[in-house]
Amino acid sequence: MIVLDQYDGENNGTTMTARRLAEGLRNVGYEVKIVSTGKEAPDKFVVPPLTMPSFMRNIISAQGMIIAGSDKETLRKAIKWANLVHFVMPFFLSNAGVKIARELGVPHTAAFHVQPQNITYSIGMGTAKLPNAFLYNLMRDHFFKYFRRIHCPSRFIAHQLEEHGYTAQRYVISNGVDPHFRYIKAEKPTELQDRLVILMIGRLSKEKRQDLLMEAAKLSRYANRIQLIFAGKGPLKKQYQKQGTALPHQPIFTFCTQEELITIISYADLYVHTADAEIEAIACIEAFSCGLVPVIANSDQSATPQFALDDRSLFEAGNARALAEKIDYWFDHPEERKAQEIRYAEYGKEFNHARCVAQMVRMFEEEMADPFYGSR
């Protein structure tokens, strides 16, 4: 049983991660059901969205998210069916669910997908230590304290949990890359033939720092040829569209299917990831798995720098000029870029989704075999 607030659609990374996990588990013979909001489906227990004022609902919706209500009757019915419950988000639905799982003695695990900075950046306090520490502690004391095993998508976030006093065993397992993301190159569309295409994938929000990439594009020696493509949606889209009017070529903002995204990756020249805060950034792994060289912000609140094969793929976080210099380097050295594309595509094979699902299965099996349940 997988419990999360939003399962339908492909509009945010956590939803896509959960959908791929469910599919991967089914592929190896497990029966999987979902508790979430959205449409009725044969393998799904549907709960209603949380009731909240319209202005709050609009803010959350702009982030591509839905928050579920704590429908205890549906949760109880679902959890009674399950041999194990895996909770993906630490909000109202999961808080109610973990208490029911404990009451019924059903094994349960959790994933850590919500970084405090996802919230604090939205209110202008992303770099402040106290608010972020407060949120880590709040989630620990009101939700994660009920678990013996927590899935951490990166070493970085596992270390953060240790730093903030989380006592559960932490399993560092990548969310994994769909096998369709593999080395592939294609011709650019006619209208982009003479341009250098830089792609960034991710929610259009403050902590992702798409604004920094636009600043760097203006500073680049290749400014007159650069075409930025931002794949994602979020609350800052209009602000970023306005900022983009200062560039020689207006950035393209798109929200696309996986197939469409792979097409864009296949003809792009460079991938840039400017986020100040990130738990894993599976989008970056998907891009370099297709043979797109990344340039990544070297932020101490992000897991993404770990994917850089060398310093040519790193720049000082928040420094537009440093980013422009790395962009210029790769465009100055196309042969080096070509060689590095192959290295990155090979590296991407380490994040094969089937391998990651097998690691998740081991965590689930260890939870189900835990003597804790025999003592209840």
Short mmCIF file of C-alpha atoms in Angstrom, two decimals:
data_model
loop_
_atom_site.label_atom_id
_atom_site.label_comp_id
_atom_site.label_asym_id
_atom_site.label_seq_id
_atom_site.Cartn_x
_atom_site.Cartn_y
_atom_site.Cartn_z
CA MET A 1 0.00 0.00 0.00
CA ILE A 2 1.36 3.43 -1.01
CA VAL A 3 -0.15 6.50 0.66
CA LEU A 4 0.33 9.98 -0.76
CA ASP A 5 -1.65 13.16 -1.29
CA GLN A 6 -1.60 13.20 -5.09
CA TYR A 7 -1.20 10.25 -7.45
CA ASP A 8 -3.00 11.20 -10.66
CA GLY A 9 -1.21 13.04 -13.47
CA GLU A 10 2.46 13.80 -14.11
CA ASN A 11 2.72 17.31 -12.74
CA ASN A 12 5.33 16.93 -10.01
CA GLY A 13 8.35 14.79 -9.23
CA THR A 14 6.97 13.13 -6.10
CA THR A 15 3.86 11.93 -7.90
CA MET A 16 5.94 10.54 -10.76
CA THR A 17 8.25 8.81 -8.28
CA ALA A 18 5.30 7.12 -6.56
CA ARG A 19 3.74 6.05 -9.85
CA ARG A 20 7.00 4.51 -11.03
CA LEU A 21 7.51 2.76 -7.70
CA ALA A 22 4.03 1.23 -7.89
CA GLU A 23 4.64 0.10 -11.46
CA GLY A 24 8.05 -1.33 -10.58
CA LEU A 25 6.64 -3.29 -7.64
CA ARG A 26 3.86 -4.72 -9.79
CA ASN A 27 6.42 -5.72 -12.41
CA VAL A 28 8.17 -7.94 -9.86
CA GLY A 29 4.97 -9.60 -8.66
CA TYR A 30 3.64 -7.45 -5.81
CA GLU A 31 0.02 -6.40 -5.52
CA VAL A 32 -0.02 -2.65 -4.95
CA LYS A 33 -2.89 -0.37 -4.02
CA ILE A 34 -2.86 3.39 -3.56
CA VAL A 35 -4.51 5.75 -1.07
CA SER A 36 -4.76 9.23 -2.58
CA THR A 37 -6.99 11.98 -3.92
CA GLY A 38 -8.25 12.04 -7.50
CA LYS A 39 -10.17 9.69 -9.74
CA GLU A 40 -11.58 6.30 -8.84
CA ALA A 41 -9.49 3.35 -10.04
CA PRO A 42 -9.52 -0.42 -9.40
CA ASP A 43 -6.35 -0.38 -7.27
CA LYS A 44 -7.03 2.86 -5.47
CA PHE A 45 -8.72 4.04 -2.29
CA VAL A 46 -9.83 7.63 -2.95
CA VAL A 47 -9.82 10.30 -0.25
CA PRO A 48 -11.01 13.92 -0.60
CA PRO A 49 -8.70 16.94 -0.76
CA LEU A 50 -8.18 18.86 2.45
CA THR A 51 -10.74 21.59 2.97
CA MET A 52 -8.97 24.94 3.10
CA PRO A 53 -9.50 28.62 2.14
CA SER A 54 -9.39 29.21 -1.62
CA PHE A 55 -6.28 31.43 -1.45
CA MET A 56 -4.31 28.64 0.25
CA ARG A 57 -5.62 26.07 -2.20
CA ASN A 58 -4.51 28.29 -5.09
CA ILE A 59 -0.99 28.67 -3.66
CA ILE A 60 -0.62 24.91 -3.25
CA SER A 61 -2.13 24.24 -6.67
CA ALA A 62 0.37 26.64 -8.26
CA GLN A 63 3.12 24.38 -6.91
CA GLY A 64 1.52 21.45 -8.75
CA MET A 65 0.29 19.88 -5.51
CA ILE A 66 -2.89 18.75 -3.78
CA ILE A 67 -3.07 18.20 0.00
CA ALA A 68 -5.32 15.32 1.03
CA GLY A 69 -7.67 15.26 3.98
CA SER A 70 -7.36 12.61 6.71
CA ASP A 71 -10.22 10.27 5.76
CA LYS A 72 -9.78 7.80 8.64
CA GLU A 73 -12.54 5.42 7.54
CA THR A 74 -10.97 4.94 4.11
CA LEU A 75 -7.49 4.72 5.60
CA ARG A 76 -8.55 2.02 8.04
CA LYS A 77 -10.15 -0.04 5.27
CA ALA A 78 -7.05 0.31 3.09
CA ILE A 79 -4.50 -0.42 5.80
CA LYS A 80 -6.38 -3.53 6.94
CA TRP A 81 -5.90 -4.85 3.39
CA ALA A 82 -2.13 -4.27 3.36
CA ASN A 83 0.88 -6.28 4.52
CA LEU A 84 2.93 -3.08 4.50
CA VAL A 85 2.15 0.62 4.14
CA HIS A 86 4.63 3.06 2.59
CA PHE A 87 3.95 6.74 3.33
CA VAL A 88 5.30 9.25 0.80
CA MET A 89 4.35 12.67 2.21
CA PRO A 90 4.32 13.84 5.88
CA PHE A 91 0.99 15.69 5.78
CA PHE A 92 -2.51 15.16 7.24
CA LEU A 93 -3.36 11.95 5.36
CA SER A 94 -0.12 10.21 6.30
CA ASN A 95 -0.22 11.48 9.89
CA ALA A 96 -3.63 9.86 10.35
CA GLY A 97 -2.55 6.77 8.42
CA VAL A 98 0.57 5.98 10.44
CA LYS A 99 -1.41 6.07 13.68
CA ILE A 100 -3.90 3.57 12.23
CA ALA A 101 -1.08 1.34 10.97
CA ARG A 102 0.47 1.32 14.44
CA GLU A 103 -2.89 0.56 16.05
CA LEU A 104 -3.48 -2.36 13.66
CA GLY A 105 0.11 -3.61 13.85
CA VAL A 106 0.72 -3.23 10.11
CA PRO A 107 4.38 -2.72 9.10
CA HIS A 108 5.02 0.78 7.80
CA THR A 109 7.85 2.75 6.19
CA ALA A 110 8.20 6.36 5.08
CA ALA A 111 9.98 8.35 2.40
CA PHE A 112 11.57 11.75 2.94
CA HIS A 113 10.55 13.82 -0.08
CA VAL A 114 9.61 17.18 1.47
CA GLN A 115 12.64 19.36 2.17
CA PRO A 116 11.93 22.27 4.57
CA GLN A 117 13.40 24.67 1.99
CA ASN A 118 10.52 23.78 -0.36
CA ILE A 119 8.39 25.71 2.13
CA THR A 120 10.74 28.35 3.55
CA TYR A 121 11.89 29.64 0.16
CA SER A 122 8.26 30.39 -0.68
CA ILE A 123 8.06 32.77 2.27
CA GLY A 124 11.47 34.39 1.79
CA MET A 125 13.26 32.47 4.56
CA GLY A 126 14.96 29.73 2.54
CA THR A 127 18.48 30.44 3.77
CA ALA A 128 17.53 31.05 7.43
CA LYS A 129 18.74 28.21 9.66
CA LEU A 130 16.16 28.45 12.44
CA PRO A 131 12.97 28.08 10.33
CA ASN A 132 14.46 25.15 8.42
CA ALA A 133 15.62 23.46 11.63
CA PHE A 134 12.18 24.04 13.12
CA LEU A 135 10.51 22.26 10.19
CA TYR A 136 12.95 19.34 10.30
CA ASN A 137 12.19 18.97 14.01
CA LEU A 138 8.44 19.37 13.50
CA MET A 139 8.32 16.59 10.92
CA ARG A 140 10.53 14.41 13.13
CA ASP A 141 8.43 14.84 16.26
CA HIS A 142 4.98 14.64 14.67
CA PHE A 143 5.48 12.07 11.93
CA PHE A 144 8.85 10.43 11.32
CA LYS A 145 9.30 9.37 14.95
CA TYR A 146 6.77 6.62 14.26
CA PHE A 147 9.05 4.83 11.76
CA ARG A 148 11.95 2.44 12.07
CA ARG A 149 12.93 2.75 8.38
CA ILE A 150 13.01 5.87 6.18
CA HIS A 151 13.75 5.97 2.46
CA CYS A 152 16.20 8.79 1.67
CA PRO A 153 16.66 9.53 -2.07
CA SER A 154 20.21 10.78 -1.51
CA ARG A 155 23.15 10.65 0.88
CA PHE A 156 22.69 14.37 1.38
CA ILE A 157 19.19 14.08 2.84
CA ALA A 158 20.18 11.04 4.93
CA HIS A 159 22.90 13.18 6.48
CA GLN A 160 20.44 16.02 7.08
CA LEU A 161 18.13 13.67 8.98
CA GLU A 162 21.03 12.44 11.10
CA GLU A 163 22.02 16.04 11.83
CA HIS A 164 18.48 16.78 13.02
CA GLY A 165 18.16 13.82 15.34
CA TYR A 166 16.16 11.33 13.27
CA THR A 167 16.77 7.94 14.85
CA ALA A 168 15.19 5.63 12.25
CA GLN A 169 17.40 3.55 9.98
CA ARG A 170 17.97 5.52 6.78
CA TYR A 171 18.02 3.72 3.43
CA VAL A 172 19.78 5.74 0.72
CA ILE A 173 18.06 4.67 -2.49
CA SER A 174 17.70 6.75 -5.62
CA ASN A 175 14.19 7.20 -6.93
CA GLY A 176 15.56 5.73 -10.14
CA VAL A 177 15.36 6.58 -13.82
CA ASP A 178 12.84 5.17 -16.26
CA PRO A 179 14.60 3.02 -18.90
CA HIS A 180 13.28 5.31 -21.66
CA PHE A 181 15.87 7.88 -20.51
CA ARG A 182 18.93 6.59 -22.36
CA TYR A 183 21.57 8.05 -24.67
CA ILE A 184 19.78 9.64 -27.60
CA LYS A 185 20.51 12.53 -29.94
CA ALA A 186 18.18 14.17 -32.45
CA GLU A 187 18.06 17.14 -34.82
CA LYS A 188 16.75 20.41 -33.44
CA PRO A 189 13.45 21.78 -34.71
CA THR A 190 13.90 24.05 -37.72
CA GLU A 191 13.29 27.22 -35.71
CA LEU A 192 16.09 26.32 -33.27
CA GLN A 193 18.71 25.09 -35.76
CA ASP A 194 21.02 28.08 -35.30
CA ARG A 195 20.62 28.31 -31.50
CA LEU A 196 22.40 26.80 -28.52
CA VAL A 197 19.68 25.17 -26.47
CA ILE A 198 20.00 25.06 -22.67
CA LEU A 199 17.41 23.03 -20.79
CA MET A 200 16.36 23.18 -17.16
CA ILE A 201 13.67 20.93 -15.70
CA GLY A 202 11.83 21.69 -12.48
CA ARG A 203 9.14 23.56 -10.65
CA LEU A 204 9.13 27.32 -11.29
CA SER A 205 9.71 28.34 -7.67
CA LYS A 206 12.17 30.39 -5.68
CA GLU A 207 14.49 27.62 -4.48
CA LYS A 208 14.98 26.30 -8.04
CA ARG A 209 16.51 29.65 -9.14
CA GLN A 210 15.52 29.73 -12.82
CA ASP A 211 16.10 33.49 -12.53
CA LEU A 212 19.82 32.81 -12.10
CA LEU A 213 20.03 30.92 -15.38
CA MET A 214 18.43 33.86 -17.20
CA GLU A 215 20.97 36.22 -15.65
CA ALA A 216 23.82 33.92 -16.69
CA ALA A 217 22.48 33.63 -20.25
CA LYS A 218 22.69 37.44 -20.56
CA LEU A 219 26.29 37.39 -19.33
CA SER A 220 27.40 34.62 -21.68
CA ARG A 221 29.51 35.36 -24.75
CA TYR A 222 26.94 33.25 -26.59
CA ALA A 223 23.97 35.32 -25.39
CA ASN A 224 22.78 36.08 -28.93
CA ARG A 225 22.55 32.36 -29.73
CA ILE A 226 21.27 30.90 -26.45
CA GLN A 227 17.73 29.54 -26.30
CA LEU A 228 16.57 28.63 -22.80
CA ILE A 229 13.88 26.01 -22.29
CA PHE A 230 12.25 25.65 -18.88
CA ALA A 231 10.27 22.42 -18.50
CA GLY A 232 7.98 22.74 -15.52
CA LYS A 233 5.29 24.86 -13.99
CA GLY A 234 4.90 26.81 -10.79
CA PRO A 235 3.93 30.09 -9.11
CA LEU A 236 6.74 32.18 -10.65
CA LYS A 237 5.93 31.50 -14.31
CA LYS A 238 4.61 34.99 -15.08
CA GLN A 239 7.50 36.64 -13.24
CA TYR A 240 10.02 34.55 -15.17
CA GLN A 241 8.30 35.21 -18.48
CA LYS A 242 8.65 38.93 -17.79
CA GLN A 243 12.33 38.55 -16.85
CA GLY A 244 12.91 36.57 -20.02
CA THR A 245 11.90 39.48 -22.25
CA ALA A 246 15.35 40.98 -21.58
CA LEU A 247 17.07 38.10 -23.39
CA PRO A 248 17.78 38.09 -27.14
CA HIS A 249 15.57 35.00 -27.43
CA GLN A 250 12.51 34.73 -25.19
CA PRO A 251 12.77 31.55 -23.04
CA ILE A 252 10.39 28.73 -23.87
CA PHE A 253 8.24 27.62 -20.93
CA THR A 254 6.65 24.23 -21.33
CA PHE A 255 5.02 21.50 -19.28
CA CYS A 256 5.22 18.27 -21.19
CA THR A 257 4.79 14.52 -21.13
CA GLN A 258 7.73 12.18 -20.57
CA GLU A 259 7.91 11.45 -24.30
CA GLU A 260 7.97 15.15 -25.15
CA LEU A 261 10.60 15.79 -22.49
CA ILE A 262 12.88 13.09 -23.88
CA THR A 263 12.56 14.72 -27.30
CA ILE A 264 13.69 18.08 -25.90
CA ILE A 265 16.60 16.46 -24.02
CA SER A 266 17.67 14.70 -27.23
CA TYR A 267 18.23 17.95 -29.13
CA ALA A 268 19.36 20.24 -26.28
CA ASP A 269 23.05 21.22 -26.04
CA LEU A 270 23.42 21.61 -22.27
CA TYR A 271 21.49 20.97 -19.06
CA VAL A 272 21.67 23.48 -16.19
CA HIS A 273 20.45 22.88 -12.65
CA THR A 274 20.51 26.07 -10.58
CA ALA A 275 18.52 24.94 -7.51
CA ASP A 276 19.73 26.08 -4.10
CA ALA A 277 17.81 23.26 -2.37
CA GLU A 278 17.15 19.77 -3.70
CA ILE A 279 16.64 16.31 -2.19
CA GLU A 280 17.77 14.43 -5.29
CA ALA A 281 16.78 16.13 -8.59
CA ILE A 282 15.79 13.08 -10.55
CA ALA A 283 15.27 15.40 -13.54
CA CYS A 284 19.00 16.08 -13.66
CA ILE A 285 19.73 12.33 -13.65
CA GLU A 286 17.20 11.82 -16.44
CA ALA A 287 18.87 14.53 -18.51
CA PHE A 288 22.42 13.21 -18.20
CA SER A 289 21.21 9.63 -18.67
CA CYS A 290 20.17 10.76 -22.14
CA GLY A 291 23.67 12.16 -22.75
CA LEU A 292 23.14 15.79 -21.83
CA VAL A 293 26.07 17.32 -19.94
CA PRO A 294 24.89 19.05 -16.73
CA VAL A 295 26.08 22.24 -15.05
CA ILE A 296 25.00 22.13 -11.41
CA ALA A 297 24.84 24.68 -8.58
CA ASN A 298 27.28 23.59 -5.87
CA SER A 299 24.86 24.32 -3.02
CA ASP A 300 25.35 22.83 0.44
CA GLN A 301 21.55 22.40 0.71
CA SER A 302 21.28 20.33 -2.45
CA ALA A 303 22.02 16.69 -3.25
CA THR A 304 22.52 17.39 -6.95
CA PRO A 305 26.24 18.36 -6.84
CA GLN A 306 27.04 14.71 -6.08
CA PHE A 307 26.22 13.87 -9.70
CA ALA A 308 28.95 16.07 -11.21
CA LEU A 309 31.73 13.94 -12.69
CA ASP A 310 34.21 16.80 -12.30
CA ASP A 311 34.41 20.52 -11.52
CA ARG A 312 33.51 21.48 -15.09
CA SER A 313 29.93 20.53 -14.20
CA LEU A 314 29.81 22.62 -11.02
CA PHE A 315 29.44 26.35 -10.41
CA GLU A 316 29.23 28.48 -7.28
CA ALA A 317 25.58 28.50 -6.18
CA GLY A 318 23.87 31.85 -6.65
CA ASN A 319 26.67 33.25 -8.83
CA ALA A 320 25.36 34.08 -12.31
CA ARG A 321 28.78 35.05 -13.66
CA ALA A 322 30.31 31.76 -12.50
CA LEU A 323 27.49 29.92 -14.25
CA ALA A 324 28.02 31.94 -17.43
CA GLU A 325 31.70 30.98 -17.40
CA LYS A 326 30.84 27.26 -17.20
CA ILE A 327 28.28 27.62 -19.99
CA ASP A 328 30.86 29.37 -22.15
CA TYR A 329 33.43 26.68 -21.38
CA TRP A 330 31.22 23.89 -22.69
CA PHE A 331 30.22 25.85 -25.79
CA ASP A 332 33.90 26.72 -26.39
CA HIS A 333 34.84 23.03 -26.24
CA PRO A 334 32.27 21.01 -28.24
CA GLU A 335 34.56 17.99 -28.58
CA GLU A 336 35.06 17.75 -24.82
CA ARG A 337 31.31 18.12 -24.40
CA LYS A 338 30.69 15.27 -26.83
CA ALA A 339 33.08 12.98 -24.94
CA GLN A 340 31.50 13.92 -21.62
CA GLU A 341 28.01 13.20 -22.95
CA ILE A 342 28.97 9.55 -23.35
CA ARG A 343 30.50 9.40 -19.87
CA TYR A 344 27.37 10.87 -18.30
CA ALA A 345 25.05 8.52 -20.21
CA GLU A 346 27.10 5.58 -18.94
CA TYR A 347 26.98 6.96 -15.39
CA GLY A 348 23.20 7.26 -15.68
CA LYS A 349 22.90 3.47 -15.95
CA GLU A 350 23.72 3.27 -12.23
CA PHE A 351 20.29 4.76 -11.52
CA ASN A 352 18.37 2.05 -13.36
CA HIS A 353 14.85 2.01 -11.93
CA ALA A 354 14.62 -1.78 -11.63
CA ARG A 355 17.75 -1.79 -9.46
CA CYS A 356 16.28 0.93 -7.23
CA VAL A 357 12.97 -0.97 -6.90
CA ALA A 358 14.91 -4.06 -5.78
CA GLN A 359 16.54 -1.97 -3.03
CA MET A 360 13.13 -0.65 -1.95
CA VAL A 361 11.82 -4.22 -1.79
CA ARG A 362 14.67 -5.17 0.55
CA MET A 363 13.73 -2.28 2.84
CA PHE A 364 10.07 -3.35 2.83
CA GLU A 365 10.97 -6.98 3.55
CA GLU A 366 13.22 -5.97 6.44
CA GLU A 367 10.36 -3.92 7.89
CA MET A 368 7.91 -6.79 7.61
CA ALA A 369 10.40 -9.16 9.28
CA ASP A 370 11.16 -6.73 12.12
CA PRO A 371 10.81 -8.39 15.56
CA PHE A 372 8.93 -5.25 16.66
CA TYR A 373 5.74 -6.66 15.18
CA GLY A 374 6.15 -10.02 16.88
CA SER A 375 6.33 -8.26 20.24
CA ARG A 376 2.98 -6.51 19.86
#
